[in-house]
Amino acid sequence: MALHQNLIAGEWVGSEAVANINPSNANEVVGHYASGNAADMEAAIAAAKAAFPEWSRSGILHRHTILKKTSDEIQARKDELGVLLAREEGKTLPEAIGETIRAAQIFDFFAGEALRLAGETVPSVRPGIGVEITRDPLGVIGIITPWNFPIAIPAWKIAPALCYGNTVVFKPAELVPGCAWAIVDILHRAGLPKGVLNLVMGKGSVVGQVMLDSPHLSGLTFTGSTGTGKRVALASIEHNRKFQLEMGGKNPFVVLDDAELTVAVEAAANSGFFSTGQRCTASSRIIVTEGIHDKFVAALTEKLKTLVVDDALRAGTHIGPVVDARQLKTDTDYIEIGKQEGAKLAFGGGMIERENPGFFLQPTLFTEATNDMRISREEIFGPVASVIRVKNYEEALATANDTNFGLSSGIATTSLKYATHFKRNAEAGMVMVNLPTAGVDFHVPFGGRKASSFGSREQGKYANEFFTTVKTAYTLA
Ligand code: ADP
């Protein structure tokens, strides 16, 4: 099998190969990918630094054309890239194709943004002086991404970084080098000058750590765990560098007595279990008022019985495998913790055997959980959710907000009064009414509060806050 290499200073390099394993079938190798070392990362950073002066002054039409070409190729190859994504990460093929299309849309959006760069001209408070406010590119941007959205997250960081004139060093998660390599290959062939985008696949503790410790990065955008996010923050402060973090969630989904039952059940099932619960916007706390509680639990349990857990590529699969053995162990450990804490296992809880050896776990629902249990406070990142019974809306809102995290927050209700109150008072970056907590648009801001996020928002035009720096220029007329 051919080795997919790292891209450093416009050259494909690297020899140490790591096998990319399919979580639907642990015997299947998706491909071989280079694993870089510290020197590779140093070289990539140097190349990005050298490429910055020219790229930052390159014309907006040049940047537009490259981003647009990239979008078009991703869109044209959506089925093939979707299969690659489903094979390396384990989400179902329709979800994987959907994510691939989203990546194409993101590149298209930022291709457009490149043509819409603008500043402001304002009068000075001192007569005879003009003031211009513009946005400059930052410099070299380090991009560190997680495994759960192998094409969309790299897209929503790389596209704005390049659009606004920055150069990039990109380190994808170890488990999903395939999509990362594919989009870098597409961008490279679309005409990016050498060194503008560098790919270094490899271990976070090795190549990622070199990025954290480098004095040459002007910005570092990270999505991943809270623990690594904290390291990114501390290292970035040390180097006086701008940083942006997207980390965990423990997103609540509130179901009120007046909710439309089908809407509530569909949204809760989607939020908790689709994409194998491996979305930072997934909901693992379903907070239900007592009038609808039993009816809702019965209906959600019936729904879970209909969900097919199987190979990500198989037609009819609703839930693919857990991403790897380590995550599977985390999930099953939390299921044991939930039982020991006294929550009632209402559905699932066990592993499933399929034709091939994959990491298949039943969707798992706890009831009679309380908000102080570890399963209600810590992010599990698997198909495991708990129902917390509350008296009324006021208790539901208080419980929803009683968490260290604040990414997404959802409610199912037919009441305009409660929907409006919840939108205003949910302590989260994103609020969903009668919709799953996960599933967001590509053209509007994404991000959270509290321990979920740090820094300015990603995506949409808000992305320019991170990827540019403001300059105020005064001229004596
Ligand atoms: P997860 O537990 O979900 O894998 P991580 O935060 O460990 O979350 O991983 C997210 C990204 O951070 C991955 O690309 C990973 O390689 C990278 N990473 C992990 N440790 C470090 C580190 N010490 N320095 C830089 N990047 C790291």
Short mmCIF file of N, CA and C in Angstrom, two decimals, residues 38-189:
data_model
loop_
_atom_site.label_atom_id
_atom_site.label_comp_id
_atom_site.label_asym_id
_atom_site.label_seq_id
_atom_site.Cartn_x
_atom_site.Cartn_y
_atom_site.Cartn_z
N ALA A 38 9.95 15.56 15.47
CA ALA A 38 10.09 16.97 15.88
C ALA A 38 10.76 17.80 14.78
N ALA A 39 11.78 17.21 14.12
CA ALA A 39 12.49 17.96 13.08
C ALA A 39 11.56 18.29 11.90
N ASP A 40 10.66 17.35 11.58
CA ASP A 40 9.69 17.61 10.50
C ASP A 40 8.83 18.83 10.86
N MET A 41 8.39 18.85 12.11
CA MET A 41 7.53 19.97 12.51
C MET A 41 8.30 21.28 12.50
N GLU A 42 9.54 21.25 12.95
CA GLU A 42 10.37 22.48 12.91
C GLU A 42 10.51 22.95 11.46
N ALA A 43 10.73 22.01 10.56
CA ALA A 43 10.91 22.37 9.14
C ALA A 43 9.61 22.94 8.57
N ALA A 44 8.48 22.36 8.97
CA ALA A 44 7.18 22.84 8.49
C ALA A 44 6.92 24.27 8.97
N ILE A 45 7.24 24.51 10.22
CA ILE A 45 7.03 25.86 10.78
C ILE A 45 7.93 26.87 10.07
N ALA A 46 9.18 26.47 9.83
CA ALA A 46 10.12 27.36 9.12
C ALA A 46 9.61 27.65 7.71
N ALA A 47 9.07 26.62 7.05
CA ALA A 47 8.56 26.81 5.68
C ALA A 47 7.36 27.76 5.68
N ALA A 48 6.48 27.60 6.66
CA ALA A 48 5.30 28.48 6.74
C ALA A 48 5.72 29.91 7.01
N LYS A 49 6.75 30.05 7.83
CA LYS A 49 7.25 31.40 8.16
C LYS A 49 7.85 32.06 6.91
N ALA A 50 8.62 31.27 6.16
CA ALA A 50 9.25 31.81 4.95
C ALA A 50 8.21 32.17 3.89
N ALA A 51 7.10 31.42 3.86
CA ALA A 51 6.09 31.66 2.83
C ALA A 51 5.16 32.83 3.17
N PHE A 52 5.17 33.24 4.43
CA PHE A 52 4.18 34.24 4.87
C PHE A 52 4.26 35.59 4.15
N PRO A 53 5.44 36.22 4.04
CA PRO A 53 5.44 37.58 3.46
C PRO A 53 4.77 37.63 2.08
N GLU A 54 5.09 36.66 1.22
CA GLU A 54 4.52 36.70 -0.13
C GLU A 54 3.03 36.37 -0.12
N TRP A 55 2.67 35.33 0.63
CA TRP A 55 1.26 34.90 0.66
C TRP A 55 0.38 35.98 1.27
N SER A 56 0.87 36.65 2.31
CA SER A 56 0.04 37.66 2.99
C SER A 56 -0.23 38.84 2.06
N ARG A 57 0.64 39.02 1.08
CA ARG A 57 0.43 40.12 0.12
C ARG A 57 -0.17 39.65 -1.20
N SER A 58 -0.49 38.34 -1.27
CA SER A 58 -1.02 37.80 -2.53
C SER A 58 -2.41 38.39 -2.77
N GLY A 59 -2.79 38.43 -4.02
CA GLY A 59 -4.08 39.04 -4.35
C GLY A 59 -5.25 38.21 -3.85
N ILE A 60 -6.33 38.91 -3.57
CA ILE A 60 -7.50 38.20 -3.05
C ILE A 60 -8.10 37.27 -4.10
N LEU A 61 -7.94 37.61 -5.38
CA LEU A 61 -8.50 36.74 -6.42
C LEU A 61 -7.74 35.41 -6.47
N HIS A 62 -6.43 35.47 -6.23
CA HIS A 62 -5.59 34.27 -6.19
C HIS A 62 -6.09 33.34 -5.06
N ARG A 63 -6.30 33.92 -3.89
CA ARG A 63 -6.77 33.12 -2.75
C ARG A 63 -8.17 32.58 -3.01
N HIS A 64 -9.02 33.45 -3.56
CA HIS A 64 -10.39 33.04 -3.90
C HIS A 64 -10.37 31.83 -4.82
N THR A 65 -9.55 31.90 -5.86
CA THR A 65 -9.54 30.86 -6.88
C THR A 65 -9.10 29.51 -6.29
N ILE A 66 -8.09 29.53 -5.44
CA ILE A 66 -7.59 28.28 -4.84
C ILE A 66 -8.65 27.67 -3.92
N LEU A 67 -9.28 28.53 -3.11
CA LEU A 67 -10.30 28.01 -2.18
C LEU A 67 -11.51 27.48 -2.95
N LYS A 68 -11.86 28.17 -4.02
CA LYS A 68 -13.02 27.75 -4.83
C LYS A 68 -12.74 26.42 -5.53
N LYS A 69 -11.53 26.29 -6.08
CA LYS A 69 -11.14 25.05 -6.75
C LYS A 69 -11.18 23.89 -5.76
N THR A 70 -10.72 24.16 -4.55
CA THR A 70 -10.72 23.13 -3.50
C THR A 70 -12.14 22.71 -3.18
N SER A 71 -13.01 23.68 -3.02
CA SER A 71 -14.43 23.39 -2.76
C SER A 71 -15.01 22.52 -3.86
N ASP A 72 -14.74 22.91 -5.09
CA ASP A 72 -15.31 22.18 -6.24
C ASP A 72 -14.82 20.73 -6.27
N GLU A 73 -13.53 20.52 -5.99
CA GLU A 73 -13.02 19.14 -6.05
C GLU A 73 -13.59 18.30 -4.90
N ILE A 74 -13.69 18.88 -3.70
CA ILE A 74 -14.27 18.11 -2.58
C ILE A 74 -15.71 17.73 -2.91
N GLN A 75 -16.45 18.71 -3.45
CA GLN A 75 -17.85 18.44 -3.81
C GLN A 75 -17.93 17.33 -4.87
N ALA A 76 -17.08 17.42 -5.88
CA ALA A 76 -17.11 16.42 -6.96
C ALA A 76 -16.75 15.02 -6.45
N ARG A 77 -15.90 14.96 -5.42
CA ARG A 77 -15.44 13.67 -4.90
C ARG A 77 -16.13 13.30 -3.58
N LYS A 78 -17.33 13.86 -3.34
CA LYS A 78 -17.97 13.69 -2.04
C LYS A 78 -18.22 12.23 -1.67
N ASP A 79 -18.59 11.41 -2.66
CA ASP A 79 -18.90 10.02 -2.35
C ASP A 79 -17.64 9.25 -1.95
N GLU A 80 -16.59 9.44 -2.73
CA GLU A 80 -15.32 8.74 -2.45
C GLU A 80 -14.72 9.23 -1.11
N LEU A 81 -14.72 10.55 -0.89
CA LEU A 81 -14.17 11.07 0.36
C LEU A 81 -15.06 10.67 1.54
N GLY A 82 -16.37 10.59 1.30
CA GLY A 82 -17.30 10.15 2.34
C GLY A 82 -16.99 8.71 2.77
N VAL A 83 -16.68 7.87 1.80
CA VAL A 83 -16.32 6.47 2.11
C VAL A 83 -15.03 6.45 2.94
N LEU A 84 -14.05 7.23 2.53
CA LEU A 84 -12.79 7.30 3.28
C LEU A 84 -13.05 7.73 4.72
N LEU A 85 -13.89 8.77 4.86
CA LEU A 85 -14.20 9.29 6.20
C LEU A 85 -14.90 8.21 7.05
N ALA A 86 -15.90 7.58 6.45
CA ALA A 86 -16.66 6.54 7.19
C ALA A 86 -15.73 5.38 7.57
N ARG A 87 -14.78 5.07 6.70
CA ARG A 87 -13.88 3.95 6.99
C ARG A 87 -12.87 4.30 8.08
N GLU A 88 -12.40 5.54 8.11
CA GLU A 88 -11.37 5.82 9.13
C GLU A 88 -11.96 6.28 10.46
N GLU A 89 -13.15 6.87 10.44
CA GLU A 89 -13.70 7.42 11.70
C GLU A 89 -14.87 6.61 12.21
N GLY A 90 -15.66 6.02 11.32
CA GLY A 90 -16.74 5.14 11.76
C GLY A 90 -18.12 5.75 11.75
N LYS A 91 -18.26 7.04 11.33
CA LYS A 91 -19.64 7.53 11.25
C LYS A 91 -20.28 6.93 10.01
N THR A 92 -21.61 6.92 9.96
CA THR A 92 -22.28 6.24 8.86
C THR A 92 -22.01 6.96 7.54
N LEU A 93 -22.17 6.24 6.44
CA LEU A 93 -21.84 6.83 5.14
C LEU A 93 -22.65 8.10 4.85
N PRO A 94 -23.99 8.10 5.10
CA PRO A 94 -24.72 9.36 4.84
C PRO A 94 -24.19 10.52 5.70
N GLU A 95 -23.84 10.23 6.96
CA GLU A 95 -23.27 11.30 7.80
C GLU A 95 -21.92 11.74 7.25
N ALA A 96 -21.13 10.78 6.79
CA ALA A 96 -19.78 11.08 6.30
C ALA A 96 -19.85 11.90 5.00
N ILE A 97 -20.78 11.55 4.13
CA ILE A 97 -20.93 12.32 2.88
C ILE A 97 -21.43 13.73 3.23
N GLY A 98 -22.35 13.79 4.19
CA GLY A 98 -22.87 15.10 4.64
C GLY A 98 -21.74 15.97 5.16
N GLU A 99 -20.85 15.38 5.94
CA GLU A 99 -19.71 16.15 6.49
C GLU A 99 -18.78 16.61 5.36
N THR A 100 -18.61 15.76 4.36
CA THR A 100 -17.74 16.11 3.24
C THR A 100 -18.33 17.29 2.45
N ILE A 101 -19.63 17.24 2.23
CA ILE A 101 -20.30 18.35 1.52
C ILE A 101 -20.13 19.64 2.33
N ARG A 102 -20.24 19.47 3.65
CA ARG A 102 -20.08 20.65 4.51
C ARG A 102 -18.68 21.25 4.35
N ALA A 103 -17.67 20.39 4.25
CA ALA A 103 -16.31 20.90 4.05
C ALA A 103 -16.24 21.69 2.75
N ALA A 104 -16.88 21.16 1.70
CA ALA A 104 -16.89 21.87 0.41
C ALA A 104 -17.58 23.23 0.58
N GLN A 105 -18.68 23.25 1.32
CA GLN A 105 -19.42 24.51 1.52
C GLN A 105 -18.57 25.52 2.29
N ILE A 106 -17.80 25.03 3.24
CA ILE A 106 -16.95 25.93 4.03
C ILE A 106 -15.88 26.56 3.13
N PHE A 107 -15.24 25.75 2.28
CA PHE A 107 -14.23 26.32 1.37
C PHE A 107 -14.88 27.32 0.41
N ASP A 108 -16.12 27.01 -0.02
CA ASP A 108 -16.83 27.92 -0.90
C ASP A 108 -17.12 29.24 -0.19
N PHE A 109 -17.58 29.13 1.06
CA PHE A 109 -17.90 30.33 1.85
C PHE A 109 -16.66 31.23 1.97
N PHE A 110 -15.51 30.62 2.33
CA PHE A 110 -14.31 31.44 2.54
C PHE A 110 -13.69 31.89 1.22
N ALA A 111 -13.96 31.17 0.14
CA ALA A 111 -13.56 31.68 -1.18
C ALA A 111 -14.27 33.02 -1.40
N GLY A 112 -15.55 33.06 -1.02
CA GLY A 112 -16.32 34.30 -1.15
C GLY A 112 -15.81 35.37 -0.20
N GLU A 113 -15.50 34.98 1.02
CA GLU A 113 -15.01 35.96 2.01
C GLU A 113 -13.72 36.63 1.55
N ALA A 114 -12.89 35.87 0.82
CA ALA A 114 -11.63 36.47 0.34
C ALA A 114 -11.93 37.70 -0.53
N LEU A 115 -13.05 37.67 -1.24
CA LEU A 115 -13.41 38.80 -2.11
C LEU A 115 -14.16 39.90 -1.36
N ARG A 116 -14.49 39.62 -0.12
CA ARG A 116 -15.27 40.60 0.65
C ARG A 116 -14.45 41.26 1.75
N LEU A 117 -13.12 41.10 1.71
CA LEU A 117 -12.29 41.73 2.74
C LEU A 117 -12.52 43.23 2.70
N ALA A 118 -12.72 43.82 3.85
CA ALA A 118 -13.02 45.26 3.87
C ALA A 118 -12.48 45.87 5.15
N GLY A 119 -12.33 47.15 5.12
CA GLY A 119 -11.95 47.88 6.33
C GLY A 119 -12.91 49.04 6.52
N GLU A 120 -12.51 49.96 7.39
CA GLU A 120 -13.36 51.13 7.64
C GLU A 120 -12.51 52.37 7.51
N THR A 121 -13.12 53.42 6.99
CA THR A 121 -12.45 54.72 7.01
C THR A 121 -13.31 55.63 7.86
N VAL A 122 -12.72 56.21 8.90
CA VAL A 122 -13.51 57.07 9.78
C VAL A 122 -12.78 58.39 9.98
N PRO A 123 -13.53 59.45 10.28
CA PRO A 123 -12.84 60.72 10.54
C PRO A 123 -12.13 60.67 11.90
N SER A 124 -11.04 61.36 11.99
CA SER A 124 -10.34 61.48 13.27
C SER A 124 -11.06 62.52 14.12
N VAL A 125 -10.87 62.44 15.42
CA VAL A 125 -11.41 63.50 16.28
C VAL A 125 -10.55 64.77 16.13
N ARG A 126 -9.37 64.58 15.50
CA ARG A 126 -8.51 65.73 15.22
C ARG A 126 -8.68 66.15 13.76
N PRO A 127 -9.18 67.35 13.49
CA PRO A 127 -9.41 67.76 12.11
C PRO A 127 -8.14 67.63 11.25
N GLY A 128 -8.34 67.23 9.99
CA GLY A 128 -7.22 67.14 9.08
C GLY A 128 -6.51 65.79 9.11
N ILE A 129 -7.01 64.85 9.87
CA ILE A 129 -6.38 63.53 9.96
C ILE A 129 -7.41 62.48 9.55
N GLY A 130 -6.97 61.48 8.79
CA GLY A 130 -7.86 60.39 8.39
C GLY A 130 -7.49 59.13 9.17
N VAL A 131 -8.47 58.30 9.46
CA VAL A 131 -8.21 57.06 10.19
C VAL A 131 -8.73 55.88 9.37
N GLU A 132 -7.87 54.90 9.16
CA GLU A 132 -8.28 53.66 8.47
C GLU A 132 -8.14 52.50 9.43
N ILE A 133 -9.18 51.66 9.44
CA ILE A 133 -9.13 50.46 10.29
C ILE A 133 -9.14 49.25 9.35
N THR A 134 -8.09 48.44 9.41
CA THR A 134 -8.00 47.28 8.51
C THR A 134 -7.69 46.02 9.31
N ARG A 135 -7.85 44.91 8.65
CA ARG A 135 -7.51 43.63 9.29
C ARG A 135 -6.31 43.02 8.56
N ASP A 136 -5.25 42.79 9.30
CA ASP A 136 -4.05 42.17 8.73
C ASP A 136 -4.05 40.69 9.06
N PRO A 137 -3.41 39.87 8.20
CA PRO A 137 -3.22 38.46 8.59
C PRO A 137 -2.31 38.39 9.82
N LEU A 138 -2.42 37.27 10.54
CA LEU A 138 -1.64 37.13 11.78
C LEU A 138 -0.21 36.70 11.52
N GLY A 139 -0.03 35.72 10.63
CA GLY A 139 1.30 35.14 10.42
C GLY A 139 1.14 33.64 10.22
N VAL A 140 1.96 32.87 10.92
CA VAL A 140 1.85 31.41 10.83
C VAL A 140 0.80 30.94 11.84
N ILE A 141 -0.16 30.17 11.33
CA ILE A 141 -1.21 29.63 12.21
C ILE A 141 -0.97 28.13 12.39
N GLY A 142 -0.95 27.69 13.63
CA GLY A 142 -0.90 26.26 13.93
C GLY A 142 -2.32 25.74 14.07
N ILE A 143 -2.59 24.61 13.43
CA ILE A 143 -3.93 24.03 13.47
C ILE A 143 -3.83 22.61 14.02
N ILE A 144 -4.49 22.36 15.15
CA ILE A 144 -4.50 21.01 15.75
C ILE A 144 -5.95 20.55 15.83
N THR A 145 -6.23 19.41 15.22
CA THR A 145 -7.63 18.98 15.11
C THR A 145 -7.86 17.61 15.75
N PRO A 146 -9.11 17.31 16.11
CA PRO A 146 -9.47 16.05 16.75
C PRO A 146 -9.93 15.03 15.70
N TRP A 147 -10.33 13.84 16.17
CA TRP A 147 -10.68 12.78 15.22
C TRP A 147 -12.16 12.76 14.83
N ASN A 148 -13.03 13.48 15.56
CA ASN A 148 -14.46 13.21 15.38
C ASN A 148 -15.10 13.85 14.14
N PHE A 149 -14.50 14.93 13.63
CA PHE A 149 -14.95 15.49 12.34
C PHE A 149 -13.70 15.63 11.46
N PRO A 150 -13.28 14.53 10.83
CA PRO A 150 -11.96 14.51 10.18
C PRO A 150 -11.83 15.42 8.98
N ILE A 151 -12.95 15.82 8.37
CA ILE A 151 -12.82 16.73 7.22
C ILE A 151 -13.41 18.11 7.51
N ALA A 152 -14.49 18.18 8.28
CA ALA A 152 -15.14 19.48 8.51
C ALA A 152 -14.30 20.38 9.41
N ILE A 153 -13.74 19.83 10.48
CA ILE A 153 -12.97 20.71 11.39
C ILE A 153 -11.69 21.22 10.72
N PRO A 154 -10.89 20.35 10.06
CA PRO A 154 -9.76 20.91 9.32
C PRO A 154 -10.21 21.99 8.31
N ALA A 155 -11.35 21.75 7.64
CA ALA A 155 -11.83 22.74 6.67
C ALA A 155 -12.16 24.06 7.35
N TRP A 156 -12.83 24.01 8.50
CA TRP A 156 -13.25 25.28 9.09
C TRP A 156 -12.11 26.01 9.78
N LYS A 157 -10.96 25.40 9.89
CA LYS A 157 -9.77 26.13 10.38
C LYS A 157 -8.85 26.53 9.21
N ILE A 158 -8.62 25.61 8.26
CA ILE A 158 -7.69 25.90 7.16
C ILE A 158 -8.26 26.98 6.23
N ALA A 159 -9.56 26.86 5.89
CA ALA A 159 -10.13 27.79 4.91
C ALA A 159 -10.03 29.25 5.37
N PRO A 160 -10.46 29.60 6.59
CA PRO A 160 -10.31 31.01 6.98
C PRO A 160 -8.86 31.42 7.16
N ALA A 161 -8.01 30.50 7.65
CA ALA A 161 -6.59 30.86 7.83
C ALA A 161 -6.01 31.32 6.50
N LEU A 162 -6.25 30.57 5.44
CA LEU A 162 -5.70 30.91 4.12
C LEU A 162 -6.41 32.12 3.52
N CYS A 163 -7.72 32.15 3.69
CA CYS A 163 -8.53 33.25 3.13
C CYS A 163 -8.00 34.60 3.57
N TYR A 164 -7.65 34.70 4.85
CA TYR A 164 -7.23 36.01 5.38
C TYR A 164 -5.73 36.26 5.23
N GLY A 165 -5.03 35.34 4.52
CA GLY A 165 -3.62 35.63 4.19
C GLY A 165 -2.59 35.05 5.15
N ASN A 166 -2.99 34.08 5.96
CA ASN A 166 -2.03 33.44 6.86
C ASN A 166 -1.42 32.20 6.19
N THR A 167 -0.29 31.76 6.71
CA THR A 167 0.24 30.46 6.30
C THR A 167 -0.01 29.47 7.44
N VAL A 168 0.05 28.18 7.11
CA VAL A 168 -0.49 27.17 8.02
C VAL A 168 0.44 25.99 8.24
N VAL A 169 0.46 25.54 9.49
CA VAL A 169 1.03 24.23 9.82
C VAL A 169 -0.11 23.43 10.45
N PHE A 170 -0.42 22.32 9.83
CA PHE A 170 -1.63 21.56 10.21
C PHE A 170 -1.23 20.19 10.75
N LYS A 171 -1.70 19.90 11.98
CA LYS A 171 -1.49 18.58 12.57
C LYS A 171 -2.83 17.93 12.90
N PRO A 172 -3.24 16.95 12.09
CA PRO A 172 -4.52 16.28 12.36
C PRO A 172 -4.38 15.24 13.47
N ALA A 173 -5.51 14.73 13.94
CA ALA A 173 -5.49 13.69 14.98
C ALA A 173 -4.92 12.40 14.41
N GLU A 174 -4.24 11.66 15.26
CA GLU A 174 -3.56 10.43 14.84
C GLU A 174 -4.51 9.42 14.21
N LEU A 175 -5.77 9.38 14.69
CA LEU A 175 -6.69 8.34 14.23
C LEU A 175 -7.26 8.60 12.83
N VAL A 176 -7.17 9.82 12.35
CA VAL A 176 -7.84 10.15 11.07
C VAL A 176 -6.93 10.93 10.10
N PRO A 177 -5.80 10.36 9.72
CA PRO A 177 -4.93 11.09 8.79
C PRO A 177 -5.48 11.12 7.36
N GLY A 178 -6.42 10.22 7.04
CA GLY A 178 -6.86 10.05 5.65
C GLY A 178 -7.51 11.29 5.07
N CYS A 179 -8.53 11.82 5.74
CA CYS A 179 -9.22 13.01 5.23
C CYS A 179 -8.29 14.22 5.25
N ALA A 180 -7.44 14.29 6.28
CA ALA A 180 -6.51 15.41 6.40
C ALA A 180 -5.58 15.41 5.18
N TRP A 181 -5.03 14.25 4.89
CA TRP A 181 -4.11 14.14 3.74
C TRP A 181 -4.85 14.52 2.45
N ALA A 182 -6.10 14.03 2.32
CA ALA A 182 -6.85 14.28 1.08
C ALA A 182 -7.10 15.77 0.87
N ILE A 183 -7.47 16.51 1.91
CA ILE A 183 -7.75 17.93 1.63
C ILE A 183 -6.46 18.73 1.42
N VAL A 184 -5.39 18.31 2.09
CA VAL A 184 -4.12 19.00 1.84
C VAL A 184 -3.65 18.74 0.40
N ASP A 185 -3.83 17.51 -0.05
CA ASP A 185 -3.47 17.18 -1.44
C ASP A 185 -4.28 18.02 -2.43
N ILE A 186 -5.58 18.18 -2.13
CA ILE A 186 -6.44 18.96 -3.02
C ILE A 186 -6.00 20.43 -3.05
N LEU A 187 -5.74 20.99 -1.87
CA LEU A 187 -5.32 22.39 -1.80
C LEU A 187 -3.97 22.60 -2.49
N HIS A 188 -3.09 21.64 -2.30
CA HIS A 188 -1.75 21.73 -2.91
C HIS A 188 -1.88 21.76 -4.44
N ARG A 189 -2.68 20.84 -4.97
CA ARG A 189 -2.86 20.78 -6.43
C ARG A 189 -3.66 21.96 -6.95
#
